[in-house]
PDB file of C-alpha atoms in Angstrom:
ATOM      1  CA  UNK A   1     115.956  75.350 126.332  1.00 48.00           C
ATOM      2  CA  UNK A   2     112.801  73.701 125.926  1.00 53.00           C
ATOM      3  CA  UNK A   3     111.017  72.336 122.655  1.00 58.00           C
ATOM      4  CA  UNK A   4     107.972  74.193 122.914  1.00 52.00           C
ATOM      5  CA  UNK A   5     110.274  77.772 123.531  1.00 52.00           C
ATOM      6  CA  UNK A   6     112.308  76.712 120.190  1.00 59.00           C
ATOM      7  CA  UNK A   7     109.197  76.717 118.479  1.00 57.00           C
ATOM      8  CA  UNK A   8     108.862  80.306 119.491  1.00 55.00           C
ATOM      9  CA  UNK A   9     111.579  81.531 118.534  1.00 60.00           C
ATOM     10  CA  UNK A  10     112.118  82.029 114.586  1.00 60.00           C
ATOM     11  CA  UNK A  11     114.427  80.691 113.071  1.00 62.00           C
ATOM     12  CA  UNK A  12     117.078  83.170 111.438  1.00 62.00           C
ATOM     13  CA  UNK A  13     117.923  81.899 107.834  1.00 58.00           C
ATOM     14  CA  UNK A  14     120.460  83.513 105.211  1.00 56.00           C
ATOM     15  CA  UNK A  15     117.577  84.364 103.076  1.00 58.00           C
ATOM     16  CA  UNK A  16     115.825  86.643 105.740  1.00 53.00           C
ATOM     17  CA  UNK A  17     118.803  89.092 105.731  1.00 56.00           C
ATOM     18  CA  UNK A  18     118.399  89.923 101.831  1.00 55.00           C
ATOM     19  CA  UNK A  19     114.847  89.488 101.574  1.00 55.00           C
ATOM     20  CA  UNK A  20     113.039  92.862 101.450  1.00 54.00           C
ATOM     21  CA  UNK A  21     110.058  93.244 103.881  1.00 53.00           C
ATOM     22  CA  UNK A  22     106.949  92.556 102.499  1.00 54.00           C
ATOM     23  CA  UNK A  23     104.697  95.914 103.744  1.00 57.00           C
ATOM     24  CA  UNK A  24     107.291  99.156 104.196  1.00 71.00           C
ATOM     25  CA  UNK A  25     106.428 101.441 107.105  1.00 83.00           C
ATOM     26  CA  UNK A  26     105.956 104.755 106.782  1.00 86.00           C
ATOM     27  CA  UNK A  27     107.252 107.700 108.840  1.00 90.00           C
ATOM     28  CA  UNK A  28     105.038 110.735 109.511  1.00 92.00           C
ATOM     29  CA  UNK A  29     106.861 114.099 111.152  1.00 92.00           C
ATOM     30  CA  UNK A  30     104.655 116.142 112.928  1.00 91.00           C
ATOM     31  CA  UNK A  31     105.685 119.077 110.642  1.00 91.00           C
ATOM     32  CA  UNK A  32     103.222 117.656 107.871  1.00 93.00           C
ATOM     33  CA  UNK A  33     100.446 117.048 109.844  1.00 93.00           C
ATOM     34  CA  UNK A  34     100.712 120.233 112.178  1.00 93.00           C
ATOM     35  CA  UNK A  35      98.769 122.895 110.071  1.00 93.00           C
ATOM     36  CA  UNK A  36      95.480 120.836 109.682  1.00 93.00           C
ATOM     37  CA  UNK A  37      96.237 119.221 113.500  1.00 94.00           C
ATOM     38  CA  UNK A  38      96.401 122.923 114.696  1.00 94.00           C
ATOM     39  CA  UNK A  39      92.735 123.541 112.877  1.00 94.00           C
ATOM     40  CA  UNK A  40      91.339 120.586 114.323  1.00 93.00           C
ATOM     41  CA  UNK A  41      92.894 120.717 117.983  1.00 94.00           C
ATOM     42  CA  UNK A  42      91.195 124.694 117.898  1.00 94.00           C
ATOM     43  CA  UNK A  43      87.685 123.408 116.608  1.00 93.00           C
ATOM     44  CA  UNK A  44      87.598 120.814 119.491  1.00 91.00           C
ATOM     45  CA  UNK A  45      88.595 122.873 121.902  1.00 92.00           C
ATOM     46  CA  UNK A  46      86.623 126.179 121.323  1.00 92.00           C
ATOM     47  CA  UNK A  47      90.135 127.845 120.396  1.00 92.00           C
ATOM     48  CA  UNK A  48      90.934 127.262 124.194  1.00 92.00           C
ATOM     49  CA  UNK A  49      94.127 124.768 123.216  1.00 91.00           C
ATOM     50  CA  UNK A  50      97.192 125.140 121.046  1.00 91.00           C
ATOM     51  CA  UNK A  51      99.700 122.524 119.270  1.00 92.00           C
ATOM     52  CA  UNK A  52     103.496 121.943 119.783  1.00 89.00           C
ATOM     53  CA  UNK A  53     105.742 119.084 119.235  1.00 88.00           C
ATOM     54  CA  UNK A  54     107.841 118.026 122.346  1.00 83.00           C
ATOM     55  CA  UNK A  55     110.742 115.351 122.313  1.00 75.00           C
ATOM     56  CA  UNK A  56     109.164 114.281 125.898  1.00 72.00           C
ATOM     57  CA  UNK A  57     106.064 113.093 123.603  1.00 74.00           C
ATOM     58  CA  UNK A  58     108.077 109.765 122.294  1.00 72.00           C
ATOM     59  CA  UNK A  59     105.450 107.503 123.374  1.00 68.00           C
ATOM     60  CA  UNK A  60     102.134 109.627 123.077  1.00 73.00           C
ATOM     61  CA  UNK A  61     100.695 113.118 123.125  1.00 77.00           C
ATOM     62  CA  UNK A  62     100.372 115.066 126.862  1.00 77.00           C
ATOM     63  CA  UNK A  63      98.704 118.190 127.736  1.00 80.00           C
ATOM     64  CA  UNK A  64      99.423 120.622 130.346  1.00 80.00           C
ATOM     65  CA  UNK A  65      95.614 121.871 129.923  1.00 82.00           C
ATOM     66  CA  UNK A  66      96.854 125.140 127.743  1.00 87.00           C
ATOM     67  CA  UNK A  67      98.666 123.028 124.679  1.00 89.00           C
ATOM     68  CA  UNK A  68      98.554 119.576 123.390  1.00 89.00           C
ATOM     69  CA  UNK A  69     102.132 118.162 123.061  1.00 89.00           C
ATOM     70  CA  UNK A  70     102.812 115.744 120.302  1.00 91.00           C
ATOM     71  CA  UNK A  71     105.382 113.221 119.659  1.00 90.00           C
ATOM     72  CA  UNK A  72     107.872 114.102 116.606  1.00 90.00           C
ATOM     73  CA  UNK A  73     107.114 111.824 114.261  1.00 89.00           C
ATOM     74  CA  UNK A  74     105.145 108.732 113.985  1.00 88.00           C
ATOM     75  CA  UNK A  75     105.724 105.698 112.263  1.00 87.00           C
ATOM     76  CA  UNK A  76     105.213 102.388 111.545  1.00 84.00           C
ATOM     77  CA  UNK A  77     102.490 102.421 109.325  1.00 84.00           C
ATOM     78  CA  UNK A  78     101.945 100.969 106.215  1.00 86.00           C
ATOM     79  CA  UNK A  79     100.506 104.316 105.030  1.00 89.00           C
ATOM     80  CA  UNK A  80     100.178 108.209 105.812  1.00 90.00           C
ATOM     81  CA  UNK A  81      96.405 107.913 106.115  1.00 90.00           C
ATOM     82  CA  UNK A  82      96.964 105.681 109.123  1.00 88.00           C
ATOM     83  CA  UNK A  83      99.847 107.779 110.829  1.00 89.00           C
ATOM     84  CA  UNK A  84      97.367 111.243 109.891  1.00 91.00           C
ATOM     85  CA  UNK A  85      94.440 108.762 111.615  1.00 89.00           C
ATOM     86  CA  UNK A  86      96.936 108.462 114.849  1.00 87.00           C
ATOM     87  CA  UNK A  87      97.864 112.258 115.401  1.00 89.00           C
ATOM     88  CA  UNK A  88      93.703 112.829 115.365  1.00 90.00           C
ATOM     89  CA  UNK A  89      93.138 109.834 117.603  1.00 86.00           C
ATOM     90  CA  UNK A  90      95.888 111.754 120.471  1.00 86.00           C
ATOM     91  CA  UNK A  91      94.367 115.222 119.543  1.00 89.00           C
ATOM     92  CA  UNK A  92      90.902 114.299 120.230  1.00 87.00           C
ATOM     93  CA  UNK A  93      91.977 112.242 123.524  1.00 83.00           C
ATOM     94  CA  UNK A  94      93.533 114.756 124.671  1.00 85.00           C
ATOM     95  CA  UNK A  95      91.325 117.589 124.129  1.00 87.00           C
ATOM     96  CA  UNK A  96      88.574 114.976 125.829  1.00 83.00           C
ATOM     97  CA  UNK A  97      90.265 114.618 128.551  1.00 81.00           C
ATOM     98  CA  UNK A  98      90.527 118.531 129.069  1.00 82.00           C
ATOM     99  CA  UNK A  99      86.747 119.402 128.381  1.00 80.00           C
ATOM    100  CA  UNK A 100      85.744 115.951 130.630  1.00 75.00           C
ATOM    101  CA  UNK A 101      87.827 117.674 133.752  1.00 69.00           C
ATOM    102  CA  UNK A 102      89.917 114.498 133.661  1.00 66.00           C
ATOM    103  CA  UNK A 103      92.991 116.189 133.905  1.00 61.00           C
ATOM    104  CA  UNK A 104      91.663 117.952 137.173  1.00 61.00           C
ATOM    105  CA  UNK A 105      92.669 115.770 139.973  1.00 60.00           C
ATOM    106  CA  UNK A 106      93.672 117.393 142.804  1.00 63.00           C
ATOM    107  CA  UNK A 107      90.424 117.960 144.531  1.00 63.00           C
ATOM    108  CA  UNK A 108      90.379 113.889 144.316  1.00 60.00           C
ATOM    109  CA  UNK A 109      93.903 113.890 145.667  1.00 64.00           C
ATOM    110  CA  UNK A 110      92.780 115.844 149.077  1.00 67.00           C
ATOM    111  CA  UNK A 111      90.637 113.271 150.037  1.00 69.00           C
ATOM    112  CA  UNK A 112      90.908 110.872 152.876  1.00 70.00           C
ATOM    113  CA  UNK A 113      92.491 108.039 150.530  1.00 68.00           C
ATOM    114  CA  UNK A 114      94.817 109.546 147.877  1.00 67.00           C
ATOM    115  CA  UNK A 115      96.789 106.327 146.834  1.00 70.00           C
ATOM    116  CA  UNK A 116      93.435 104.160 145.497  1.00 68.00           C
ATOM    117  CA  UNK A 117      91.874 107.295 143.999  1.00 65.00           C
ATOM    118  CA  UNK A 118      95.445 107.923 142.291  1.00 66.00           C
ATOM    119  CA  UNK A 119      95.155 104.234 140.753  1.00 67.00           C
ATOM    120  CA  UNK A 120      91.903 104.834 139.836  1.00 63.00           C
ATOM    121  CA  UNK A 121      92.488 108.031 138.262  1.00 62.00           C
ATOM    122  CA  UNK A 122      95.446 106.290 136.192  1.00 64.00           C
ATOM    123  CA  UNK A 123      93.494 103.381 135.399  1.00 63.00           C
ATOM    124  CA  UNK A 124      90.633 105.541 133.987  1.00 60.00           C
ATOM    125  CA  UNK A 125      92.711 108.466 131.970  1.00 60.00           C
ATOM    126  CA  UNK A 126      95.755 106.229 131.422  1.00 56.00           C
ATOM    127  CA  UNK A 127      96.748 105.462 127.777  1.00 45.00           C
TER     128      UNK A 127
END
């Protein structure tokens, strides 16, 4: 292996495996966030969109244009503030992308070139 890849890597001591971490993460279920998330998913949307948690959410919230689908829990945070801040950052995304049309791409698709308007699309509404 080469020097400057050693350097990389950090080295495992005895000490590291009793020392306690220095900021603790916090988890953050969905189940304590989901009454106010609810309020503020129905202001942004007009009432149009509802709240669930799905286990298909691991990585991210997803909408199927009727309900906002968040993941189960969130964590590593040093705080609840932050992991609250995170659930609001997906709800308003999502809701975003429902009022912008961005979810609404199969007029796009019938064009004459779906595959570069389908990596556009991605590129542009990705997360």
């Amino acid at each position: 292996m080469p020097r400057w890849l050693n350097r990389l890597i950090p080295v495992k001591s005895d000490r590291d495996e009793d020392a306690t971490p220095l900021v603790s993460t916090v988890r953050l279920p969905f189940t304590e966030v989901e009454g106010s998330l609810a309020l503020y998913v129905t202001a942004l949307s007009g009432g149009t969109l509802r709240i669930t948690t799905s286990a298909g959410a691991n990585s991210g919230s997803y909408t199927d244009g009727r309900t906002v689908y968040f993941p189960a829990e969130v964590n590593g945070f040093a705080n609840v503030a932050d992991g609250r801040r995170l659930y609001r950052v997906m709800a308003a995304w999502k809701v975003l992308q429902i009022e912008s049309g961005g979810l609404e791409i199969q007029g796009l698709l019938a064009g004459e070139h779906p595959g570069p308007v389908l990596t556009l699309y991605e590129t542009l509404h990705g997360e």
